[in-house]
PDB file of C-alpha atoms and ligand atoms in Angstrom:
ATOM      1  CA  UNK A  28     100.198 146.679  81.201  1.00 45.00           C
ATOM      2  CA  UNK A  29     103.581 146.972  82.345  1.00 48.00           C
ATOM      3  CA  UNK A  30     103.912 143.183  82.311  1.00 50.00           C
ATOM      4  CA  UNK A  31     102.363 143.006  78.755  1.00 50.00           C
ATOM      5  CA  UNK A  32     105.528 145.922  77.791  1.00 47.00           C
ATOM      6  CA  UNK A  33     107.841 143.951  79.793  1.00 47.00           C
ATOM      7  CA  UNK A  34     107.181 140.876  77.598  1.00 49.00           C
ATOM      8  CA  UNK A  35     107.074 142.801  74.187  1.00 48.00           C
ATOM      9  CA  UNK A  36     110.247 144.095  74.983  1.00 47.00           C
ATOM     10  CA  UNK A  37     111.529 140.757  76.019  1.00 47.00           C
ATOM     11  CA  UNK A  38     109.841 139.080  72.889  1.00 44.00           C
ATOM     12  CA  UNK A  39     111.654 141.995  70.000  1.00 41.00           C
ATOM     13  CA  UNK A  40     115.035 142.060  72.228  1.00 44.00           C
ATOM     14  CA  UNK A  41     115.011 137.826  71.592  1.00 45.00           C
ATOM     15  CA  UNK A  42     114.032 138.222  68.131  1.00 39.00           C
ATOM     16  CA  UNK A  43     116.795 140.853  67.458  1.00 38.00           C
ATOM     17  CA  UNK A  44     119.366 138.820  69.507  1.00 38.00           C
ATOM     18  CA  UNK A  45     118.444 135.657  66.797  1.00 37.00           C
ATOM     19  CA  UNK A  46     118.706 137.858  63.815  1.00 35.00           C
ATOM     20  CA  UNK A  47     122.190 138.843  64.605  1.00 33.00           C
ATOM     21  CA  UNK A  48     123.565 135.591  65.987  1.00 35.00           C
ATOM     22  CA  UNK A  49     121.607 133.305  64.027  1.00 32.00           C
ATOM     23  CA  UNK A  50     125.117 131.104  63.158  1.00 27.00           C
ATOM     24  CA  UNK A  51     125.916 130.980  66.919  1.00 29.00           C
ATOM     25  CA  UNK A  52     122.532 129.668  67.967  1.00 32.00           C
ATOM     26  CA  UNK A  53     122.171 125.666  68.547  1.00 38.00           C
ATOM     27  CA  UNK A  54     119.159 124.807  70.442  1.00 33.00           C
ATOM     28  CA  UNK A  55     119.647 124.347  73.092  1.00 66.00           C
ATOM     29  CA  UNK A  56     122.678 126.326  73.443  1.00 75.00           C
ATOM     30  CA  UNK A  57     125.214 125.584  75.984  1.00 80.00           C
ATOM     31  CA  UNK A  58     128.591 123.941  75.983  1.00 89.00           C
ATOM     32  CA  UNK A  59     129.571 120.348  76.985  1.00 91.00           C
ATOM     33  CA  UNK A  60     129.373 119.866  80.600  1.00 93.00           C
ATOM     34  CA  UNK A  61     132.466 119.447  82.635  1.00 93.00           C
ATOM     35  CA  UNK A  62     132.946 115.526  84.108  1.00 93.00           C
ATOM     36  CA  UNK A  63     132.176 117.038  87.526  1.00 95.00           C
ATOM     37  CA  UNK A  64     128.362 117.262  86.421  1.00 95.00           C
ATOM     38  CA  UNK A  65     127.910 113.553  85.388  1.00 96.00           C
ATOM     39  CA  UNK A  66     128.707 112.527  89.315  1.00 97.00           C
ATOM     40  CA  UNK A  67     124.872 113.965  90.360  1.00 97.00           C
ATOM     41  CA  UNK A  68     123.115 114.140  87.287  1.00 97.00           C
ATOM     42  CA  UNK A  69     121.607 111.218  86.730  1.00 98.00           C
ATOM     43  CA  UNK A  70     120.381 109.633  83.096  1.00 97.00           C
ATOM     44  CA  UNK A  71     116.647 108.117  83.480  1.00 98.00           C
ATOM     45  CA  UNK A  72     116.453 105.516  81.229  1.00 97.00           C
ATOM     46  CA  UNK A  73     114.588 102.525  79.224  1.00 95.00           C
ATOM     47  CA  UNK A  74     115.703  99.118  79.058  1.00 95.00           C
ATOM     48  CA  UNK A  75     116.966  99.826  75.606  1.00 95.00           C
ATOM     49  CA  UNK A  76     119.485 102.214  76.845  1.00 94.00           C
ATOM     50  CA  UNK A  77     117.156 105.302  75.435  1.00 95.00           C
ATOM     51  CA  UNK A  78     117.847 108.573  77.680  1.00 95.00           C
ATOM     52  CA  UNK A  79     114.197 109.517  79.018  1.00 95.00           C
ATOM     53  CA  UNK A  80     114.946 112.383  81.830  1.00 96.00           C
ATOM     54  CA  UNK A  81     117.546 113.494  84.218  1.00 97.00           C
ATOM     55  CA  UNK A  82     117.498 113.152  88.084  1.00 98.00           C
ATOM     56  CA  UNK A  83     119.184 113.993  91.033  1.00 98.00           C
ATOM     57  CA  UNK A  84     121.405 112.278  92.987  1.00 98.00           C
ATOM     58  CA  UNK A  85     120.186 113.223  96.664  1.00 98.00           C
ATOM     59  CA  UNK A  86     121.490 110.401  98.724  1.00 97.00           C
ATOM     60  CA  UNK A  87     123.476 106.910  98.476  1.00 96.00           C
ATOM     61  CA  UNK A  88     120.057 105.510  97.611  1.00 97.00           C
ATOM     62  CA  UNK A  89     117.836 107.850  96.527  1.00 98.00           C
ATOM     63  CA  UNK A  90     117.335 110.389  93.128  1.00 98.00           C
ATOM     64  CA  UNK A  91     115.090 113.076  93.103  1.00 98.00           C
ATOM     65  CA  UNK A  92     113.431 113.746  89.413  1.00 98.00           C
ATOM     66  CA  UNK A  93     110.378 115.248  87.988  1.00 98.00           C
ATOM     67  CA  UNK A  94     106.822 113.260  88.772  1.00 98.00           C
ATOM     68  CA  UNK A  95     105.653 113.401  85.253  1.00 97.00           C
ATOM     69  CA  UNK A  96     108.909 111.587  84.268  1.00 97.00           C
ATOM     70  CA  UNK A  97     107.588 108.474  86.473  1.00 97.00           C
ATOM     71  CA  UNK A  98     104.410 109.262  87.249  1.00 95.00           C
ATOM     72  CA  UNK A  99     103.265 105.602  84.958  1.00 91.00           C
ATOM     73  CA  UNK A 100     106.617 103.980  85.309  1.00 94.00           C
ATOM     74  CA  UNK A 101     107.167 100.514  86.497  1.00 96.00           C
ATOM     75  CA  UNK A 102     110.772 100.785  88.507  1.00 97.00           C
ATOM     76  CA  UNK A 103     112.028  97.377  86.801  1.00 97.00           C
ATOM     77  CA  UNK A 104     111.244  98.921  83.600  1.00 97.00           C
ATOM     78  CA  UNK A 105     113.844 102.061  84.052  1.00 98.00           C
ATOM     79  CA  UNK A 106     117.911 102.167  84.967  1.00 98.00           C
ATOM     80  CA  UNK A 107     119.325 105.178  86.465  1.00 98.00           C
ATOM     81  CA  UNK A 108     122.904 105.560  84.731  1.00 97.00           C
ATOM     82  CA  UNK A 109     125.421 108.026  86.665  1.00 97.00           C
ATOM     83  CA  UNK A 110     129.129 108.524  86.911  1.00 96.00           C
ATOM     84  CA  UNK A 111     129.437 110.004  82.925  1.00 95.00           C
ATOM     85  CA  UNK A 112     128.713 112.916  80.991  1.00 95.00           C
ATOM     86  CA  UNK A 113     128.763 110.616  77.961  1.00 95.00           C
ATOM     87  CA  UNK A 114     126.156 108.276  78.000  1.00 95.00           C
ATOM     88  CA  UNK A 115     128.539 106.110  75.482  1.00 94.00           C
ATOM     89  CA  UNK A 116     131.353 106.185  77.561  1.00 93.00           C
ATOM     90  CA  UNK A 117     131.854 105.012  81.392  1.00 91.00           C
ATOM     91  CA  UNK A 118     129.323 105.365  84.424  1.00 94.00           C
ATOM     92  CA  UNK A 119     127.316 102.484  85.608  1.00 95.00           C
ATOM     93  CA  UNK A 120     123.756 101.461  85.264  1.00 97.00           C
ATOM     94  CA  UNK A 121     121.498 101.015  88.276  1.00 98.00           C
ATOM     95  CA  UNK A 122     118.088  99.467  89.354  1.00 98.00           C
ATOM     96  CA  UNK A 123     115.124 101.153  90.528  1.00 98.00           C
ATOM     97  CA  UNK A 124     113.527  99.143  93.584  1.00 97.00           C
ATOM     98  CA  UNK A 125     110.346 101.688  93.866  1.00 97.00           C
ATOM     99  CA  UNK A 126     109.238 104.982  92.898  1.00 97.00           C
ATOM    100  CA  UNK A 127     107.332 107.630  94.928  1.00 97.00           C
ATOM    101  CA  UNK A 128     105.205 110.257  93.389  1.00 97.00           C
ATOM    102  CA  UNK A 129     105.025 113.561  95.488  1.00 97.00           C
ATOM    103  CA  UNK A 130     100.833 113.297  96.446  1.00 94.00           C
ATOM    104  CA  UNK A 131      99.874 116.310  94.863  1.00 95.00           C
ATOM    105  CA  UNK A 132     101.168 116.215  91.979  1.00 97.00           C
ATOM    106  CA  UNK A 133      98.654 117.431  89.108  1.00 97.00           C
ATOM    107  CA  UNK A 134      99.689 115.693  85.703  1.00 96.00           C
ATOM    108  CA  UNK A 135      97.700 118.670  83.789  1.00 96.00           C
ATOM    109  CA  UNK A 136      98.769 121.718  85.590  1.00 95.00           C
ATOM    110  CA  UNK A 137     102.012 120.493  86.526  1.00 97.00           C
ATOM    111  CA  UNK A 138     102.077 121.459  90.552  1.00 98.00           C
ATOM    112  CA  UNK A 139     104.449 120.031  93.039  1.00 98.00           C
ATOM    113  CA  UNK A 140     106.241 118.085  89.541  1.00 98.00           C
ATOM    114  CA  UNK A 141     108.603 116.140  92.106  1.00 98.00           C
ATOM    115  CA  UNK A 142     109.250 111.956  92.366  1.00 98.00           C
ATOM    116  CA  UNK A 143     111.771 110.641  94.719  1.00 98.00           C
ATOM    117  CA  UNK A 144     113.501 107.143  93.365  1.00 98.00           C
ATOM    118  CA  UNK A 145     115.028 104.691  95.791  1.00 98.00           C
ATOM    119  CA  UNK A 146     117.626 101.843  94.067  1.00 98.00           C
ATOM    120  CA  UNK A 147     117.677  98.319  94.513  1.00 97.00           C
ATOM    121  CA  UNK A 148     121.137  99.159  95.585  1.00 97.00           C
ATOM    122  CA  UNK A 149     123.387 101.921  96.865  1.00 97.00           C
ATOM    123  CA  UNK A 150     125.145 103.587  94.443  1.00 96.00           C
ATOM    124  CA  UNK A 151     129.101 102.877  94.181  1.00 93.00           C
ATOM    125  CA  UNK A 152     130.773 106.044  95.985  1.00 90.00           C
ATOM    126  CA  UNK A 153     133.220 105.752  92.865  1.00 87.00           C
ATOM    127  CA  UNK A 154     130.197 106.876  90.562  1.00 86.00           C
ATOM    128  CA  UNK A 155     128.509 109.587  92.467  1.00 95.00           C
ATOM    129  CA  UNK A 156     128.513 112.606  94.684  1.00 96.00           C
ATOM    130  CA  UNK A 157     125.638 113.116  96.393  1.00 97.00           C
ATOM    131  CA  UNK A 158     124.176 117.193  95.897  1.00 98.00           C
ATOM    132  CA  UNK A 159     122.753 119.183  99.110  1.00 98.00           C
ATOM    133  CA  UNK A 160     119.519 120.451  98.421  1.00 98.00           C
ATOM    134  CA  UNK A 161     119.160 124.367  99.062  1.00 98.00           C
ATOM    135  CA  UNK A 162     116.357 125.090 101.822  1.00 97.00           C
ATOM    136  CA  UNK A 163     116.746 128.947 101.390  1.00 97.00           C
ATOM    137  CA  UNK A 164     114.313 130.197  98.137  1.00 92.00           C
ATOM    138  CA  UNK A 165     115.420 131.483  94.713  1.00 96.00           C
ATOM    139  CA  UNK A 166     115.259 134.900  94.013  1.00 97.00           C
ATOM    140  CA  UNK A 167     114.544 136.543  90.698  1.00 97.00           C
ATOM    141  CA  UNK A 168     117.938 137.254  88.443  1.00 97.00           C
ATOM    142  CA  UNK A 169     119.651 134.410  90.343  1.00 98.00           C
ATOM    143  CA  UNK A 170     122.409 132.404  88.201  1.00 97.00           C
ATOM    144  CA  UNK A 171     121.566 129.002  88.336  1.00 97.00           C
ATOM    145  CA  UNK A 172     123.259 126.352  86.318  1.00 96.00           C
ATOM    146  CA  UNK A 173     121.186 123.970  84.100  1.00 95.00           C
ATOM    147  CA  UNK A 174     122.112 120.863  83.098  1.00 95.00           C
ATOM    148  CA  UNK A 175     120.683 118.063  80.341  1.00 94.00           C
ATOM    149  CA  UNK A 176     120.771 115.020  77.867  1.00 93.00           C
ATOM    150  CA  UNK A 177     118.147 116.903  76.220  1.00 91.00           C
ATOM    151  CA  UNK A 178     117.510 116.503  72.181  1.00 90.00           C
ATOM    152  CA  UNK A 179     120.021 119.562  70.802  1.00 84.00           C
ATOM    153  CA  UNK A 180     116.646 120.581  68.254  1.00 83.00           C
ATOM    154  CA  UNK A 181     112.983 120.282  68.043  1.00 85.00           C
ATOM    155  CA  UNK A 182     111.772 116.192  67.642  1.00 83.00           C
ATOM    156  CA  UNK A 183     115.274 115.036  68.119  1.00 87.00           C
ATOM    157  CA  UNK A 184     116.889 112.534  69.887  1.00 89.00           C
ATOM    158  CA  UNK A 185     118.016 113.449  73.010  1.00 91.00           C
ATOM    159  CA  UNK A 186     121.590 114.155  73.137  1.00 93.00           C
ATOM    160  CA  UNK A 187     123.971 111.356  74.201  1.00 93.00           C
ATOM    161  CA  UNK A 188     126.443 114.117  75.358  1.00 94.00           C
ATOM    162  CA  UNK A 189     125.467 116.193  78.706  1.00 95.00           C
ATOM    163  CA  UNK A 190     125.388 119.595  77.887  1.00 94.00           C
ATOM    164  CA  UNK A 191     125.471 122.518  80.816  1.00 94.00           C
ATOM    165  CA  UNK A 192     123.786 126.041  80.551  1.00 94.00           C
ATOM    166  CA  UNK A 193     124.050 129.182  82.519  1.00 94.00           C
ATOM    167  CA  UNK A 194     120.997 130.698  82.967  1.00 94.00           C
ATOM    168  CA  UNK A 195     119.325 133.698  85.331  1.00 96.00           C
ATOM    169  CA  UNK A 196     116.092 132.862  87.763  1.00 98.00           C
ATOM    170  CA  UNK A 197     113.343 135.101  85.389  1.00 97.00           C
ATOM    171  CA  UNK A 198     110.569 137.522  86.673  1.00 97.00           C
ATOM    172  CA  UNK A 199     107.619 135.256  88.165  1.00 97.00           C
ATOM    173  CA  UNK A 200     105.379 137.916  87.136  1.00 97.00           C
ATOM    174  CA  UNK A 201     106.223 138.338  83.735  1.00 97.00           C
ATOM    175  CA  UNK A 202     107.100 134.413  83.271  1.00 97.00           C
ATOM    176  CA  UNK A 203     103.035 133.957  85.031  1.00 97.00           C
ATOM    177  CA  UNK A 204     102.293 136.287  81.800  1.00 97.00           C
ATOM    178  CA  UNK A 205     104.265 134.808  79.116  1.00 96.00           C
ATOM    179  CA  UNK A 206     102.718 131.398  79.743  1.00 96.00           C
ATOM    180  CA  UNK A 207      99.220 132.820  80.291  1.00 96.00           C
ATOM    181  CA  UNK A 208      97.964 130.457  77.467  1.00 95.00           C
ATOM    182  CA  UNK A 209      99.794 126.822  78.676  1.00 96.00           C
ATOM    183  CA  UNK A 210      98.748 126.752  82.435  1.00 96.00           C
ATOM    184  CA  UNK A 211      99.974 128.449  85.489  1.00 97.00           C
ATOM    185  CA  UNK A 212     103.164 129.296  86.845  1.00 98.00           C
ATOM    186  CA  UNK A 213     102.487 128.713  91.137  1.00 97.00           C
ATOM    187  CA  UNK A 214     104.606 129.252  93.624  1.00 97.00           C
ATOM    188  CA  UNK A 215     106.220 126.023  93.523  1.00 98.00           C
ATOM    189  CA  UNK A 216     107.988 127.014  90.278  1.00 98.00           C
ATOM    190  CA  UNK A 217     110.053 129.208  88.371  1.00 98.00           C
ATOM    191  CA  UNK A 218     111.203 130.131  85.490  1.00 98.00           C
ATOM    192  CA  UNK A 219     114.259 130.804  83.509  1.00 97.00           C
ATOM    193  CA  UNK A 220     115.126 132.725  80.516  1.00 94.00           C
ATOM    194  CA  UNK A 221     117.903 134.366  78.342  1.00 88.00           C
ATOM    195  CA  UNK A 222     116.774 133.901  74.991  1.00 88.00           C
ATOM    196  CA  UNK A 223     115.815 132.294  71.965  1.00 89.00           C
ATOM    197  CA  UNK A 224     117.745 129.375  71.173  1.00 87.00           C
ATOM    198  CA  UNK A 225     118.977 129.282  74.878  1.00 88.00           C
ATOM    199  CA  UNK A 226     116.623 126.701  76.970  1.00 91.00           C
ATOM    200  CA  UNK A 227     115.123 123.276  77.518  1.00 92.00           C
ATOM    201  CA  UNK A 228     114.375 120.475  74.788  1.00 91.00           C
ATOM    202  CA  UNK A 229     112.879 116.958  75.150  1.00 90.00           C
ATOM    203  CA  UNK A 230     114.892 114.788  77.481  1.00 92.00           C
ATOM    204  CA  UNK A 231     115.768 117.412  79.956  1.00 95.00           C
ATOM    205  CA  UNK A 232     112.484 117.487  82.360  1.00 96.00           C
ATOM    206  CA  UNK A 233     113.777 116.355  85.490  1.00 97.00           C
ATOM    207  CA  UNK A 234     117.273 117.669  85.576  1.00 97.00           C
ATOM    208  CA  UNK A 235     119.067 119.335  88.251  1.00 98.00           C
ATOM    209  CA  UNK A 236     119.310 123.163  88.397  1.00 97.00           C
ATOM    210  CA  UNK A 237     122.118 123.672  90.729  1.00 98.00           C
ATOM    211  CA  UNK A 238     123.232 127.322  92.491  1.00 98.00           C
ATOM    212  CA  UNK A 239     126.279 127.423  94.204  1.00 97.00           C
ATOM    213  CA  UNK A 240     126.363 123.986  94.182  1.00 96.00           C
ATOM    214  CA  UNK A 241     122.922 123.248  95.565  1.00 98.00           C
ATOM    215  CA  UNK A 242     120.332 121.577  93.981  1.00 98.00           C
ATOM    216  CA  UNK A 243     117.748 124.266  93.502  1.00 98.00           C
ATOM    217  CA  UNK A 244     114.907 123.081  91.019  1.00 98.00           C
ATOM    218  CA  UNK A 245     114.253 120.398  88.843  1.00 98.00           C
ATOM    219  CA  UNK A 246     113.396 121.055  84.904  1.00 97.00           C
ATOM    220  CA  UNK A 247     109.341 120.601  84.853  1.00 97.00           C
ATOM    221  CA  UNK A 248     107.755 122.353  81.845  1.00 96.00           C
ATOM    222  CA  UNK A 249     107.758 125.024  79.148  1.00 95.00           C
ATOM    223  CA  UNK A 250     107.424 125.519  75.393  1.00 93.00           C
ATOM    224  CA  UNK A 251     109.963 123.097  73.669  1.00 88.00           C
ATOM    225  CA  UNK A 252     112.672 123.922  72.730  1.00 90.00           C
ATOM    226  CA  UNK A 253     114.386 127.447  73.331  1.00 89.00           C
ATOM    227  CA  UNK A 254     111.769 129.201  71.182  1.00 90.00           C
ATOM    228  CA  UNK A 255     111.701 132.111  73.006  1.00 92.00           C
ATOM    229  CA  UNK A 256     109.260 131.302  75.970  1.00 95.00           C
ATOM    230  CA  UNK A 257     110.559 130.567  79.847  1.00 96.00           C
ATOM    231  CA  UNK A 258     111.239 127.145  80.928  1.00 96.00           C
ATOM    232  CA  UNK A 259     109.263 126.919  84.219  1.00 97.00           C
ATOM    233  CA  UNK A 260     110.990 124.130  86.756  1.00 98.00           C
ATOM    234  CA  UNK A 261     109.839 122.722  90.231  1.00 98.00           C
ATOM    235  CA  UNK A 262     111.806 124.737  93.057  1.00 98.00           C
ATOM    236  CA  UNK A 263     113.449 122.233  95.735  1.00 98.00           C
ATOM    237  CA  UNK A 264     113.208 124.689  98.841  1.00 98.00           C
ATOM    238  CA  UNK A 265     109.518 124.453  99.295  1.00 98.00           C
ATOM    239  CA  UNK A 266     109.939 120.081  99.539  1.00 98.00           C
ATOM    240  CA  UNK A 267     113.324 120.306 101.575  1.00 98.00           C
ATOM    241  CA  UNK A 268     111.265 118.907 104.312  1.00 97.00           C
ATOM    242  CA  UNK A 269     109.141 116.202 101.958  1.00 97.00           C
ATOM    243  CA  UNK A 270     112.991 115.016 100.179  1.00 98.00           C
ATOM    244  CA  UNK A 271     114.465 114.748 103.712  1.00 97.00           C
ATOM    245  CA  UNK A 272     111.935 112.582 104.866  1.00 96.00           C
ATOM    246  CA  UNK A 273     111.493 110.135 101.901  1.00 96.00           C
ATOM    247  CA  UNK A 274     115.499 109.698 102.055  1.00 96.00           C
ATOM    248  CA  UNK A 275     115.072 108.504 105.962  1.00 94.00           C
ATOM    249  CA  UNK A 276     111.930 106.619 105.780  1.00 90.00           C
ATOM    250  CA  UNK A 277     111.783 105.175 102.093  1.00 79.00           C
TER     251      UNK A 277
HETATM  252  C1  NAG B 312     112.993 103.411  74.629  1.00 86.39           C
HETATM  253  O1  NAG B 312     112.669 104.129  74.281  1.00 86.39           O
HETATM  254  C2  NAG B 312     113.215 104.661  72.730  1.00 86.39           C
HETATM  255  C3  NAG B 312     113.055 105.732  72.068  1.00 86.39           C
HETATM  256  O2  NAG B 312     111.897 106.557  72.604  1.00 86.39           O
HETATM  257  C4  NAG B 312     112.204 103.391  72.101  1.00 86.39           C
HETATM  258  O3  NAG B 312     112.128 103.408  70.435  1.00 86.39           O
HETATM  259  C5  NAG B 312     112.406 102.516  72.760  1.00 86.39           C
HETATM  260  O4  NAG B 312     111.305 100.987  72.087  1.00 86.39           O
HETATM  261  C6  NAG B 312     112.364 102.049  73.640  1.00 86.39           C
HETATM  262  N1  NAG B 312     112.271 100.794  74.189  1.00 86.39           N
HETATM  263  C7  NAG B 312     111.941 100.177  75.590  1.00 86.39           C
HETATM  264  C8  NAG B 312     112.301  99.095  76.026  1.00 86.39           C
HETATM  265  O5  NAG B 312     110.674 100.318  76.133  1.00 86.39           O
HETATM  266  C1  NAG B 313      96.531 122.169  90.269  1.00 86.39           C
HETATM  267  O1  NAG B 313      96.377 120.479  90.798  1.00 86.39           O
HETATM  268  C2  NAG B 313      96.288 120.951  92.453  1.00 86.39           C
HETATM  269  C3  NAG B 313      96.317 119.658  92.799  1.00 86.39           C
HETATM  270  O2  NAG B 313      94.993 118.837  92.097  1.00 86.39           O
HETATM  271  C4  NAG B 313      95.151 121.890  92.698  1.00 86.39           C
HETATM  272  O3  NAG B 313      95.254 121.742  94.677  1.00 86.39           O
HETATM  273  C5  NAG B 313      95.448 123.095  92.091  1.00 86.39           C
HETATM  274  O4  NAG B 313      94.246 123.786  92.526  1.00 86.39           O
HETATM  275  C6  NAG B 313      95.551 123.310  90.592  1.00 86.39           C
HETATM  276  N1  NAG B 313      95.469 124.655  90.138  1.00 86.39           N
HETATM  277  C7  NAG B 313      95.092 125.523  89.652  1.00 86.39           C
HETATM  278  C8  NAG B 313      95.375 126.568  89.230  1.00 86.39           C
HETATM  279  O5  NAG B 313      94.260 124.577  88.904  1.00 86.39           O
HETATM  280  C1  NAG B 314      94.462 118.898  87.945  1.00 86.39           C
HETATM  281  O1  NAG B 314      94.584 120.341  87.510  1.00 86.39           O
HETATM  282  C2  NAG B 314      93.300 120.082  86.664  1.00 86.39           C
HETATM  283  C3  NAG B 314      93.578 121.641  85.949  1.00 86.39           C
HETATM  284  O2  NAG B 314      93.839 122.642  87.091  1.00 86.39           O
HETATM  285  C4  NAG B 314      91.961 120.601  87.497  1.00 86.39           C
HETATM  286  O3  NAG B 314      90.974 120.676  86.657  1.00 86.39           O
HETATM  287  C5  NAG B 314      91.598 118.918  87.988  1.00 86.39           C
HETATM  288  O4  NAG B 314      90.790 118.771  88.869  1.00 86.39           O
HETATM  289  C6  NAG B 314      93.116 118.554  88.938  1.00 86.39           C
HETATM  290  N1  NAG B 314      93.482 117.169  89.134  1.00 86.39           N
HETATM  291  C7  NAG B 314      92.916 116.760  90.363  1.00 86.39           C
HETATM  292  C8  NAG B 314      92.842 115.237  90.811  1.00 86.39           C
HETATM  293  O5  NAG B 314      92.984 117.655  91.308  1.00 86.39           O
END
């Protein structure tokens, strides 16, 4: 019962805010990202330079992203572009050598939505800044920063400019309730939600979520695009050891 009321309260608040701030709302909300984010946020692109998903630089040769972004992809058909927040200006493009999907990734329920990509050659150190993975778990109300080249409107093309959005970690229980008709929100996932008009859209998947300059999550799934439901992300802490071992061995 409590959960139900919480969800109603949130939805009513969201509707109220929508009415009162209509002019300020832009999907996905947020501002243009400062250039520092371009050094660890990777744009995974197809061979014609279309942005497909985001990712994060975790070593001089490895990128983490969401498994659903690269599950059936051949490495030779994807490029990793990094070093810029403007896809039409600056940055460098790198070839991929291989892709490793987390073993227990399940496409339909999105559990363990995580993959590590190895580049054909190491990044040029001028283009990147390796982001550390935070081994500590996230808590409700923690403040996190999301960046993405995702679309700015429903069914829109992805954005050529990276945007940044400050969010808070949403109640796991309320999120599970809000998403109950979609799929279960499990312990290796977390949610963010502020209001309608702020959230993820097509092309944001795989993108890094950062807290105190450390990587805490990757955008995984949701009901696009900021229509009033939480966004669901892969937690990094439970996968800390797995990612470290991939960086060493793969
Ligand atoms: C890249 O993606 C765009 C947009 O989805 C598509 O139109 C284009 O055909 C794709 N290019 C290749 C080489 O797959
Ligand atoms: C989702 O898929 C995983 C891996 O296949 C499985 O272990 C898990 O039980 C599934 N979870 C739910 C809620 O269906
Ligand atoms: C993936 O998850 C779905 C939904 O929970 C389940 O029905 C299916 O068996 C799982 N697939 C695998 C390969 O475990």
